[in-house]
Coordinates of C-alpha atoms and ligand atoms in Angstrom, one line a residue:
X17 CA -95.5 -9.3 -61.0
X18 CA -95.6 -7.7 -57.6
X19 CA -94.3 -9.7 -54.6
X20 CA -96.9 -11.0 -52.1
X21 CA -94.5 -10.5 -49.2
X22 CA -91.8 -8.0 -48.6
X23 CA -88.4 -9.1 -47.2
X24 CA -86.7 -6.2 -45.6
X25 CA -83.0 -5.2 -45.6
X26 CA -81.5 -5.3 -42.1
X27 CA -80.8 -1.9 -40.7
X28 CA -77.3 -2.2 -39.2
X29 CA -77.4 1.2 -37.5
X30 CA -80.1 0.7 -34.9
X31 CA -80.9 -2.6 -33.2
X32 CA -84.6 -3.5 -33.4
X33 CA -86.7 -3.1 -30.2
X34 CA -88.6 -6.3 -30.9
X35 CA -86.2 -9.0 -31.8
X36 CA -88.5 -12.0 -32.2
X37 CA -92.2 -11.6 -32.3
X38 CA -93.1 -15.1 -31.2
X39 CA -90.7 -15.1 -28.3
X40 CA -91.8 -11.6 -27.1
X41 CA -95.5 -12.8 -27.2
X42 CA -94.6 -15.9 -25.2
X43 CA -92.6 -14.1 -22.6
X44 CA -94.6 -10.9 -22.3
X45 CA -95.8 -9.9 -18.8
X46 CA -97.6 -6.6 -18.1
X47 CA -96.1 -6.8 -14.6
X48 CA -92.6 -6.5 -16.1
X49 CA -93.6 -3.3 -18.1
X50 CA -95.2 -1.9 -14.9
X51 CA -92.0 -2.5 -13.0
X52 CA -90.0 -0.5 -15.7
X53 CA -92.1 2.6 -15.1
X54 CA -90.3 5.4 -13.3
X55 CA -91.8 6.0 -9.8
X56 CA -93.1 9.5 -8.9
X57 CA -90.5 11.4 -6.9
X58 CA -90.7 12.1 -3.2
X59 CA -92.2 8.8 -2.3
X60 CA -95.5 9.7 -4.0
X61 CA -97.5 6.8 -5.2
X62 CA -98.8 5.7 -8.5
X63 CA -98.4 6.0 -12.2
X64 CA -98.8 9.3 -14.0
X65 CA -98.6 9.7 -17.8
X66 CA -97.1 13.2 -17.6
X67 CA -94.4 12.1 -15.2
X68 CA -93.5 9.2 -17.6
X69 CA -93.7 11.5 -20.7
X70 CA -92.1 14.7 -19.3
X71 CA -90.7 15.0 -15.8
X72 CA -88.4 12.0 -15.6
X73 CA -86.7 13.1 -18.9
X74 CA -86.5 16.7 -17.8
X75 CA -84.7 15.4 -14.6
X76 CA -82.1 13.6 -16.6
X77 CA -81.7 15.7 -19.8
X78 CA -83.2 19.1 -19.2
X79 CA -81.5 20.5 -22.3
X80 CA -82.6 17.6 -24.6
X81 CA -85.1 18.4 -27.3
X82 CA -88.6 17.2 -26.6
X83 CA -90.6 19.0 -29.4
X84 CA -89.6 20.6 -32.6
X85 CA -92.3 22.8 -34.1
X86 CA -92.1 23.6 -37.8
X87 CA -94.1 26.7 -38.2
X88 CA -96.3 27.5 -41.2
X89 CA -93.6 29.8 -42.5
X90 CA -91.0 27.1 -42.3
X91 CA -89.1 28.4 -39.3
X92 CA -88.4 26.0 -36.5
X93 CA -88.8 26.3 -32.7
X94 CA -87.5 23.8 -30.3
X95 CA -88.8 23.0 -26.8
X96 CA -86.5 21.3 -24.4
X97 CA -87.5 18.8 -21.8
X98 CA -86.7 21.5 -19.2
X99 CA -89.0 24.0 -20.9
X100 CA -91.7 21.5 -21.3
X101 CA -91.6 20.6 -17.6
X102 CA -91.8 24.3 -16.7
X103 CA -94.6 25.1 -19.0
X104 CA -96.7 22.1 -18.1
X105 CA -96.0 22.9 -14.4
X106 CA -97.3 26.4 -15.0
X107 CA -100.3 25.1 -16.8
X108 CA -101.1 22.7 -13.9
X109 CA -100.8 25.6 -11.4
X110 CA -103.1 27.7 -13.5
X111 CA -105.7 24.9 -13.4
X112 CA -105.4 24.7 -9.7
X113 CA -105.9 28.5 -9.5
X114 CA -109.0 28.2 -11.6
X115 CA -110.5 25.7 -9.2
X116 CA -110.0 22.7 -11.5
X117 CA -110.1 19.5 -9.6
X118 CA -109.3 15.8 -10.3
X119 CA -111.4 14.5 -13.2
X120 CA -112.6 17.9 -14.3
X121 CA -112.5 18.2 -18.1
X122 CA -110.1 20.5 -19.9
X123 CA -110.7 20.7 -23.6
X124 CA -108.5 22.1 -26.4
X125 CA -109.6 23.5 -29.7
X126 CA -106.4 24.5 -31.3
X127 CA -104.2 23.9 -34.4
X128 CA -100.9 22.1 -33.9
X129 CA -99.2 24.7 -31.8
X130 CA -97.1 24.5 -28.6
X131 CA -100.0 25.5 -26.3
X132 CA -102.0 22.5 -27.3
X133 CA -99.2 20.1 -26.2
X134 CA -98.6 22.0 -22.9
X135 CA -102.4 21.9 -22.2
X136 CA -102.5 18.1 -22.7
X137 CA -99.6 17.3 -20.5
X138 CA -100.3 20.0 -17.9
X139 CA -103.8 18.7 -17.5
X140 CA -102.6 15.2 -17.0
X141 CA -100.2 16.4 -14.3
X142 CA -103.1 18.0 -12.4
X143 CA -105.1 14.8 -12.7
X144 CA -107.8 16.5 -14.7
X145 CA -109.0 14.9 -17.9
X146 CA -107.7 16.1 -21.3
X147 CA -110.1 16.1 -24.2
X148 CA -109.0 17.3 -27.7
X149 CA -111.4 18.8 -30.2
X150 CA -110.6 18.8 -34.0
X151 CA -110.2 22.3 -35.2
X152 CA -112.0 21.6 -38.5
X153 CA -115.3 20.7 -36.7
X154 CA -118.1 23.1 -37.1
X155 CA -120.1 24.6 -34.2
X156 CA -122.6 21.7 -33.9
X157 CA -120.1 18.9 -33.3
X158 CA -118.2 21.2 -30.9
X159 CA -121.4 22.1 -28.9
X160 CA -122.3 18.4 -28.7
X161 CA -118.9 17.4 -27.4
X162 CA -118.3 20.3 -25.0
X163 CA -121.7 19.8 -23.3
X164 CA -121.6 16.0 -23.3
X165 CA -118.1 16.0 -21.9
X166 CA -119.1 18.7 -19.3
X167 CA -116.1 20.8 -20.3
X168 CA -114.9 23.1 -17.5
X169 CA -112.0 24.8 -19.2
X170 CA -111.5 25.3 -22.9
X171 CA -108.2 26.4 -24.4
X172 CA -108.5 27.9 -27.9
X173 CA -107.3 30.7 -30.1
X174 CA -109.0 34.0 -30.8
X175 CA -109.8 33.0 -34.4
X176 CA -111.4 29.7 -33.5
X177 CA -113.2 31.3 -30.6
X178 CA -114.8 34.0 -32.8
X179 CA -115.7 31.6 -35.6
X180 CA -116.9 28.5 -33.8
X181 CA -117.4 29.1 -30.1
X182 CA -119.0 32.5 -29.9
X183 CA -122.0 31.4 -32.1
X184 CA -122.8 28.6 -29.5
X185 CA -121.6 30.4 -26.4
X186 CA -125.0 30.8 -24.8
X187 CA -125.7 27.1 -25.3
X188 CA -122.5 25.9 -23.6
X189 CA -123.7 24.5 -20.2
X190 CA -120.6 23.8 -18.2
X191 CA -117.7 25.9 -19.3
X192 CA -116.3 28.2 -16.5
X193 CA -113.1 29.5 -18.2
X194 CA -111.9 30.0 -21.7
X195 CA -108.2 30.5 -22.1
X196 CA -107.2 32.3 -25.3
X197 CA -103.7 31.6 -26.5
X198 CA -103.4 34.8 -28.5
X199 CA -105.8 37.3 -27.2
X200 CA -108.0 38.3 -24.2
X201 CA -111.7 38.3 -23.9
X202 CA -112.1 42.0 -23.4
X203 CA -114.7 42.6 -20.7
X204 CA -115.9 38.9 -20.4
X205 CA -114.5 37.7 -17.1
X206 CA -114.7 34.1 -18.0
X207 CA -112.2 34.6 -20.9
X208 CA -108.6 34.8 -19.8
X209 CA -105.3 35.3 -21.6
X210 CA -103.5 32.0 -21.5
X211 CA -100.0 33.5 -21.2
X212 CA -101.0 35.7 -18.2
X213 CA -102.7 32.8 -16.5
X214 CA -99.5 30.7 -16.8
X215 CA -97.2 33.5 -15.8
X216 CA -99.2 34.2 -12.7
X217 CA -98.2 30.9 -11.2
X218 CA -94.9 29.1 -10.4
X219 CA -93.0 26.8 -12.7
X220 CA -92.7 24.2 -10.0
X221 CA -95.5 21.7 -9.5
X222 CA -95.6 18.4 -7.6
X223 CA -97.7 15.7 -9.4
X224 CA -100.0 14.3 -6.8
X225 CA -100.4 10.5 -6.0
X226 CA -101.9 9.1 -9.1
X227 CA -103.8 5.9 -9.1
X228 CA -103.2 4.0 -12.4
X229 CA -107.0 3.8 -12.7
X230 CA -107.4 7.6 -12.4
X231 CA -109.1 9.0 -15.5
X232 CA -106.8 10.8 -17.9
X233 CA -108.1 11.2 -21.4
X234 CA -111.5 11.6 -23.0
X235 CA -111.8 10.8 -26.7
X236 CA -115.0 11.4 -28.5
X237 CA -115.7 8.8 -31.1
X238 CA -118.6 8.2 -33.5
X239 CA -121.0 5.3 -33.4
X240 CA -123.6 4.5 -36.0
X241 CA -126.5 5.4 -33.9
X242 CA -127.0 8.3 -31.6
X243 CA -124.6 11.1 -30.9
X244 CA -120.8 10.6 -30.4
X245 CA -119.6 8.6 -27.4
X246 CA -116.8 9.7 -25.1
X247 CA -114.3 6.9 -24.4
X248 CA -112.6 7.2 -21.1
X249 CA -108.9 6.2 -20.7
X250 CA -106.9 6.0 -17.5
X251 CA -103.2 6.7 -16.6
X252 CA -102.4 3.1 -16.9
X253 CA -102.8 3.4 -20.6
X254 CA -99.2 4.6 -20.7
X255 CA -98.1 0.9 -20.4
X256 CA -99.5 0.0 -23.8
X257 CA -98.4 3.3 -25.3
X258 CA -94.8 2.6 -24.2
X259 CA -94.7 -1.0 -25.4
X260 CA -96.4 -0.2 -28.8
X261 CA -94.1 2.8 -29.4
X262 CA -91.1 0.5 -29.0
X263 CA -92.4 -2.7 -30.6
X264 CA -94.7 -1.4 -33.4
X265 CA -93.0 1.8 -34.3
X266 CA -89.5 0.7 -33.3
X267 CA -88.9 4.0 -31.4
X268 CA -85.6 4.5 -29.6
X269 CA -84.7 7.6 -27.5
X270 CA -82.4 8.9 -30.2
X271 CA -85.2 9.0 -32.8
X272 CA -86.7 12.1 -34.4
X273 CA -90.3 11.0 -34.8
X274 CA -93.0 12.6 -36.9
X275 CA -96.7 11.5 -36.5
X276 CA -98.7 13.4 -39.0
X277 CA -102.1 12.8 -37.3
X278 CA -103.9 15.9 -36.0
X279 CA -103.9 16.0 -32.1
X280 CA -107.7 16.7 -32.4
X281 CA -108.0 12.9 -32.8
X282 CA -106.9 10.0 -30.7
X283 CA -103.8 9.1 -32.8
X284 CA -102.5 12.6 -32.6
X285 CA -102.6 12.5 -28.8
X286 CA -101.5 9.0 -28.2
X287 CA -98.8 8.8 -30.8
X288 CA -98.3 12.5 -31.6
X289 CA -97.7 13.4 -28.0
X290 CA -97.6 10.7 -25.3
X291 CA -96.0 7.6 -26.7
X292 CA -92.9 9.1 -28.3
X293 CA -92.3 11.4 -25.3
X294 CA -92.5 8.4 -23.0
X295 CA -89.7 6.7 -25.0
X296 CA -87.8 10.0 -24.9
X297 CA -87.7 10.8 -28.7
X298 CA -87.7 14.3 -30.2
X299 CA -91.3 14.9 -31.6
X300 CA -91.6 16.9 -34.8
X301 CA -94.8 18.9 -35.1
X302 CA -95.8 20.4 -38.4
X303 CA -98.0 23.5 -37.9
X304 CA -98.7 23.7 -41.7
X305 CA -100.9 21.7 -44.0
X306 CA -100.4 18.7 -46.2
X307 CA -98.2 19.7 -49.1
X308 CA -95.8 17.3 -50.8
X309 CA -92.8 19.7 -51.0
X310 CA -93.4 20.7 -47.4
X311 CA -93.6 17.1 -46.2
X312 CA -90.6 15.9 -48.1
X313 CA -88.8 19.0 -46.9
X314 CA -89.6 18.2 -43.3
X315 CA -88.5 14.6 -43.6
X316 CA -85.2 15.8 -45.1
X317 CA -84.5 19.0 -43.1
X318 CA -85.6 17.7 -39.7
X319 CA -83.8 14.4 -40.4
X320 CA -86.9 12.4 -39.4
X321 CA -86.0 8.8 -38.6
X322 CA -89.4 7.3 -37.9
X323 CA -92.6 8.5 -39.7
X324 CA -96.1 7.5 -38.7
X325 CA -98.7 8.6 -41.2
X326 CA -102.0 7.6 -42.8
X327 CA -103.2 5.9 -46.0
X328 CA -104.9 9.0 -47.2
X329 CA -101.7 11.0 -47.1
X330 CA -99.7 8.2 -48.6
X331 CA -102.1 7.8 -51.5
X332 CA -102.0 11.6 -52.0
X333 CA -98.2 11.5 -52.2
X334 CA -98.4 8.5 -54.6
X335 CA -100.7 10.5 -56.9
X336 CA -98.0 13.1 -57.3
X337 CA -95.5 10.5 -58.4
X338 CA -92.2 9.2 -57.1
X339 CA -90.3 12.0 -59.0
X340 CA -91.6 14.5 -56.4
X341 CA -89.6 12.8 -53.7
X342 CA -86.4 12.4 -55.7
X343 CA -84.8 15.8 -55.1
X344 CA -84.9 15.2 -51.3
X345 CA -82.3 13.4 -49.2
X346 CA -84.4 11.0 -47.1
X347 CA -81.5 8.8 -46.0
X348 CA -82.2 9.4 -42.3
X349 CA -85.7 7.9 -42.6
X350 CA -85.3 4.3 -41.3
X351 CA -88.9 3.3 -40.4
X352 CA -92.4 4.1 -41.7
X353 CA -95.8 3.1 -40.3
X354 CA -99.4 3.8 -41.1
X355 CA -102.7 3.8 -39.3
X356 CA -106.4 4.8 -39.3
X357 CA -107.8 3.1 -42.4
X358 CA -107.0 0.1 -44.7
X359 CA -103.6 0.5 -46.2
X360 CA -103.9 -0.9 -49.7
X361 CA -101.1 -3.2 -50.9
X362 CA -100.1 -0.7 -53.7
X363 CA -99.3 1.9 -51.0
X364 CA -97.1 -0.5 -49.1
X365 CA -95.2 -1.4 -52.3
X366 CA -95.0 2.3 -53.3
X367 CA -93.1 2.9 -50.0
X368 CA -90.5 0.4 -51.1
X369 CA -90.2 2.1 -54.5
X370 CA -90.1 5.6 -53.2
X371 CA -88.3 5.3 -49.9
X372 CA -86.6 1.9 -50.1
X373 CA -88.7 0.5 -47.3
X374 CA -92.3 -0.5 -46.8
X375 CA -95.0 1.3 -44.7
X376 CA -95.8 -0.9 -41.7
X377 CA -99.6 -1.0 -41.2
X378 CA -100.9 -0.8 -37.6
X379 CA -104.4 -1.3 -36.4
X380 CA -106.2 0.1 -33.4
X381 CA -109.2 2.2 -32.5
X382 CA -110.2 4.9 -30.0
X383 CA -111.5 2.3 -27.6
X384 CA -108.3 0.2 -27.6
X385 CA -106.2 3.2 -26.6
X386 CA -103.1 1.9 -28.3
X387 CA -101.9 -0.3 -31.2
X388 CA -103.2 -3.8 -30.9
X389 CA -102.2 -5.4 -34.3
X390 CA -99.1 -4.4 -36.3
X391 CA -96.4 -5.2 -38.7
X392 CA -93.0 -5.1 -37.0
X393 CA -89.5 -4.3 -38.1
X394 CA -88.4 -7.9 -37.7
X395 CA -91.5 -9.6 -39.2
X396 CA -92.2 -10.1 -42.9
X397 CA -94.7 -7.6 -44.3
X398 CA -97.5 -9.0 -46.4
X399 CA -98.9 -6.0 -48.3
X400 CA -102.5 -5.5 -47.4
X401 CA -102.4 -7.2 -44.1
X402 CA -102.6 -5.3 -40.7
X403 CA -100.1 -7.7 -39.3
X404 CA -99.8 -9.7 -36.1
X405 CA -101.0 -9.1 -32.6
X406 CA -98.9 -7.0 -30.2
X407 CA -97.2 -8.9 -27.4
X408 CA -99.5 -8.8 -24.4
X409 CA -102.6 -8.7 -26.6
X410 CA -104.8 -11.7 -27.5
X411 CA -107.0 -11.4 -30.6
X412 CA -109.6 -13.7 -32.1
X413 CA -111.9 -13.9 -35.0
X414 CA -115.5 -14.5 -33.7
X415 CA -119.1 -14.8 -34.7
X416 CA -121.8 -13.4 -32.4
X417 CA -124.2 -16.2 -31.7
X418 CA -127.6 -16.0 -29.9
X419 CA -127.9 -12.8 -27.9
X420 CA -124.9 -13.2 -25.7
X421 CA -122.6 -15.9 -26.9
X422 CA -119.5 -16.1 -29.1
X423 CA -118.3 -18.7 -31.5
X424 CA -114.5 -18.7 -32.1
X425 CA -113.3 -19.2 -35.6
X426 CA -110.5 -21.8 -35.5
X427 CA -109.8 -22.2 -39.3
X428 CA -107.7 -19.7 -41.1
X429 CA -109.1 -17.3 -43.7
X430 CA -112.6 -17.3 -42.4
X431 CA -114.3 -14.0 -42.1
X432 CA -115.6 -12.8 -38.7
X433 CA -115.5 -10.0 -36.2
X434 CA -112.2 -9.0 -34.5
X435 CA -112.4 -9.6 -30.8
X436 CA -109.7 -8.8 -28.1
X437 CA -109.5 -10.4 -24.7
X438 CA -110.5 -7.7 -22.3
X439 CA -108.2 -6.3 -19.7
X440 CA -105.2 -4.7 -21.4
X441 CA -104.0 -1.5 -19.6
X442 CA -105.1 1.0 -22.3
X443 CA -108.6 -0.5 -22.8
X444 CA -111.2 2.2 -22.4
X445 CA -112.9 2.0 -19.0
X446 CA -116.2 3.5 -19.9
X447 CA -118.2 5.5 -22.4
X448 CA -119.0 8.6 -20.4
X449 CA -122.6 8.4 -19.0
X450 CA -123.4 5.5 -21.2
X451 CA -123.0 2.2 -19.4
X452 CA -125.4 0.4 -21.6
X453 CA -123.4 1.1 -24.8
X454 CA -120.2 0.1 -22.9
X455 CA -121.7 -3.2 -21.8
X456 CA -122.7 -4.0 -25.4
X457 CA -119.1 -3.9 -26.5
X458 CA -118.2 -6.9 -24.4
X459 CA -119.2 -10.6 -24.4
X460 CA -117.7 -13.5 -22.4
X461 CA -114.7 -11.4 -21.4
X462 CA -113.9 -10.3 -25.0
X463 CA -114.1 -6.8 -26.4
X464 CA -115.9 -6.8 -29.8
X465 CA -114.3 -4.2 -32.1
X466 CA -117.0 -4.0 -34.8
X467 CA -114.3 -4.6 -37.5
X468 CA -114.6 -7.6 -39.8
X469 CA -111.4 -9.4 -40.5
X470 CA -109.9 -12.7 -41.4
X471 CA -106.7 -14.3 -40.0
X472 CA -104.4 -16.4 -42.2
X473 CA -102.5 -19.5 -41.3
X474 CA -99.5 -17.5 -40.1
X475 CA -101.6 -15.4 -37.8
X476 CA -101.7 -12.3 -39.9
X477 CA -104.9 -10.2 -39.8
X478 CA -106.6 -8.9 -42.9
X479 CA -109.1 -6.1 -42.7
X480 CA -112.4 -6.9 -44.5
X481 CA -114.7 -4.0 -43.5
X482 CA -116.9 -2.7 -40.7
X483 CA -119.7 -4.7 -39.3
X484 CA -121.7 -1.5 -38.9
X485 CA -122.3 1.7 -40.9
X486 CA -119.4 3.8 -39.6
X487 CA -117.8 6.1 -42.2
X488 CA -114.0 6.5 -42.3
X489 CA -113.0 9.5 -44.3
X490 CA -109.3 10.6 -44.5
X491 CA -108.8 8.5 -41.3
X492 CA -111.6 10.4 -39.4
X493 CA -114.4 8.3 -37.9
X494 CA -117.7 9.8 -38.7
X495 CA -121.1 8.6 -37.4
X496 CA -123.8 8.7 -40.0
X497 CA -126.4 9.7 -37.4
X498 CA -124.6 13.0 -36.6
X499 CA -124.6 14.0 -40.2
X500 CA -128.2 12.9 -40.8
X501 CA -129.5 14.8 -37.8
X502 CA -128.1 18.1 -39.2
X503 CA -129.5 17.4 -42.7
X504 CA -132.9 16.8 -41.3
X505 CA -132.9 20.3 -39.8
X506 CA -133.2 21.6 -43.4
X507 CA -136.9 22.3 -44.2
X508 CA -136.6 20.5 -47.6
X509 CA -135.2 17.3 -46.2
X510 CA -137.8 14.6 -45.3
X511 CA -135.3 11.7 -44.9
X512 CA -131.6 11.4 -45.0
X513 CA -129.0 8.6 -45.1
X514 CA -125.3 9.2 -44.7
X515 CA -122.8 6.6 -45.9
X516 CA -119.3 6.2 -47.1
X517 CA -118.6 6.5 -50.8
X518 CA -115.3 4.9 -51.9
X519 CA -112.7 7.5 -52.8
X520 CA -109.3 6.8 -54.3
X521 CA -107.5 9.2 -52.0
X522 CA -109.5 9.6 -48.7
X523 CA -110.7 5.9 -48.6
X524 CA -114.2 7.1 -48.2
X525 CA -116.0 10.5 -48.5
X526 CA -119.3 11.2 -46.8
X527 CA -122.2 11.0 -49.2
X528 CA -125.9 11.6 -48.3
X529 CA -129.0 10.2 -50.0
X530 CA -132.0 12.5 -49.4
X531 CA -135.7 12.3 -50.0
X532 CA -137.5 15.6 -50.2
X533 CA -140.5 16.9 -48.3
X534 CA -143.6 17.6 -50.4
X535 CA -143.4 20.8 -52.3
X536 CA -139.6 20.8 -52.9
X537 CA -137.9 20.0 -56.2
X538 CA -134.5 18.3 -56.6
X539 CA -132.7 21.3 -58.1
X540 CA -129.0 22.2 -58.1
X541 CA -129.8 25.3 -56.1
X542 CA -131.5 23.2 -53.4
X543 CA -128.5 20.9 -53.4
X544 CA -126.2 23.8 -52.9
X545 CA -128.3 25.2 -50.1
X546 CA -128.4 21.9 -48.2
X547 CA -124.7 21.4 -48.6
X548 CA -124.0 25.0 -47.3
X549 CA -126.3 24.3 -44.3
X550 CA -124.4 21.1 -43.5
X551 CA -121.0 22.7 -43.9
X552 CA -121.9 25.6 -41.7
X553 CA -123.2 23.4 -38.9
X554 CA -120.9 20.4 -39.2
X555 CA -117.7 21.8 -40.6
X556 CA -115.9 20.7 -43.7
X557 CA -114.5 17.5 -42.0
X558 CA -117.9 16.0 -41.3
X559 CA -120.3 17.5 -43.9
X560 CA -121.3 15.4 -46.9
X561 CA -119.2 16.0 -50.0
X562 CA -122.0 14.8 -52.3
X563 CA -125.8 14.6 -52.1
X564 CA -128.1 12.5 -54.2
X565 CA -131.9 13.0 -54.3
X566 CA -134.0 9.8 -54.2
X567 CA -137.7 9.5 -54.3
X568 CA -137.5 6.9 -51.5
X569 CA -134.7 5.6 -49.3
X570 CA -134.3 1.8 -49.1
X571 CA -135.5 0.5 -45.8
X572 CA -135.9 -2.7 -43.9
X573 CA -139.4 -4.0 -43.2
X574 CA -139.3 -2.4 -39.8
X575 CA -138.5 0.9 -41.4
X576 CA -134.8 1.3 -40.7
X577 CA -132.9 3.0 -43.5
X578 CA -130.5 0.5 -45.3
X579 CA -127.4 2.7 -45.5
X580 CA -125.4 -0.5 -46.3
X581 CA -127.4 -1.0 -49.6
X582 CA -126.6 2.6 -50.7
X583 CA -123.0 2.1 -49.9
X584 CA -122.9 -1.2 -51.8
X585 CA -124.2 0.5 -54.9
X586 CA -121.4 3.1 -54.6
X587 CA -118.8 0.3 -54.3
X588 CA -120.2 -1.3 -57.5
X589 CA -119.9 2.0 -59.3
X590 CA -116.4 2.5 -58.0
X591 CA -115.4 -1.0 -59.2
X592 CA -116.7 -0.3 -62.6
X593 CA -115.0 3.1 -62.8
X594 CA -111.6 1.8 -61.5
X595 CA -111.5 -1.8 -62.8
X596 CA -107.7 -2.0 -62.3
X597 CA -107.6 -1.1 -58.6
X598 CA -107.7 -3.6 -55.7
X599 CA -111.0 -3.7 -53.9
X600 CA -113.0 -0.4 -53.2
X601 CA -112.0 1.2 -49.9
Ligands
AMP15 P1 -110.8 5.5 -34.6 O1 -111.4 5.0 -33.4 O2 -111.3 6.8 -35.1 O3 -109.3 5.4 -34.5 O4 -111.2 4.4 -35.8 C1 -111.0 3.1 -35.6 C2 -111.4 2.3 -36.8 O5 -110.6 2.7 -38.0 C3 -111.2 0.8 -36.7 O6 -112.2 0.2 -36.0 C4 -111.1 0.4 -38.2 O7 -112.4 0.3 -38.7 C5 -110.4 1.6 -38.8 N1 -108.9 1.3 -38.8 C6 -107.9 1.8 -38.0 N2 -106.7 1.3 -38.4 C7 -106.9 0.5 -39.5 C8 -106.1 -0.3 -40.3 N3 -104.8 -0.4 -40.1 N4 -106.7 -1.0 -41.3 C9 -108.0 -0.9 -41.5 N5 -108.9 -0.2 -40.8 C10 -108.3 0.5 -39.8

């Protein structure tokens, strides 16, 4: 019999950041958090993420270790706060030299290497907007995002440039400069060597006055209709990132923190860069790929104390068995958390078996900018629950009624949509150039998340599903429309529907149902051809893993494809195939 709650052993070594959840919620004031932020030096006004994350630490402990990069070959390179300040200053000066102004967009397309982190923080110093791109995207998602975001500068590597940017170069509308971290562009004057650009300027830089409402980050996110939307976040988001790092992740300045999310996505930027640096931790970055021995080795050798990872990775480690972890000394690891997709109860309990402590599930999304619901070090973990609201955040379960009203669910355990009272500092301020979509997210002063949940009598939130057709694969949010548009380019495809197929490791994988144009037969060769087309254009992270040919796709009476029905059928097949597992992801 497995326990329905997990009572944790007290950790005598480090006092918890959040002592009593209820009391912290009662007493919480954003004004108090604001007052704790370090002012910009020299009487300059405002609140700047990069000052909070870099310069104020560099001032106090220039020789302290900000980043620890574990290279693919296993060697380790440290970057001190002093180095990080100098490098980000140089980057900010390089941007000034390139004519980049406030709110101009600086994009990165890089693996997890030092230049990406310098680009992010240097851009924030210069008051330009930082926008990361996932390096496993294919040319099409990259083109869409670079143009939609009006990228002015792109920082990338020679290899990624040749493979993914060169084929779309003549369709990129706004890019003025490409900085290559490991090469130069030959005779192309718009392509510069990153290192030379940085060396040309000074390592001193004065962060200008920064209004807390100044735009800072642009994160592309998928919706169910249309192309991806770009959520805009401002410098004031640092308040939520600071509070959540301390309360939800229990981060202390002495911690060695490892967030395994790729910085091409929101978690990898918010919690893989900004939040832990704001607290003053050492951030471990793994430049390699998911591999059990490598990961256990990093936890052991780098003496990681706090680990933030994702259900897909946890399930992957589970599959290899607890024995794989046994040779490693993981005694420094004191806290573990998870995000991005539903964390199944088995995974929480496996944490206890394998590491002697549970994974603490946390919930948030691109639009919320920071963790909104979480399990905490000092609260009881109910495996399968996302936990309790963060202090400073008000969450409700609602039903949309009429065209613009909300009905609030008062009773426990009733399903409804998760809504958050609008106005927390890291709330997105816009979808770039899409005011109508932004307005649709709000009703009566509440932000509607699109997630279906229920709340139990103790206030714990339980994830039920999405209210829409978004696909979550290995923690990546994928819009069906983006996939379908590319499939429809293939001459044999008449109609396409992309949806999430339950998968025991990745939560969901992208599957597509396709009906063929007249004259085409559903052969294996055709399937391979369509798959190859999708992979080439979309990249492996977004392209369907599986295709099924159907004579007709199910539709509503008005002709809209019923992706939900196709997904439901997959869930039934999954339940029949894995009768012993908890509900299909
Ligand atoms: P993204 O904006 O890409 O971070 O995706 C956000 C979405 O991921 C949420 O709206 C949820 O559907 C899902 N999600 C994130 N965290 C969790 C969690 N802890 N449990 C269940 N679903 C989650």
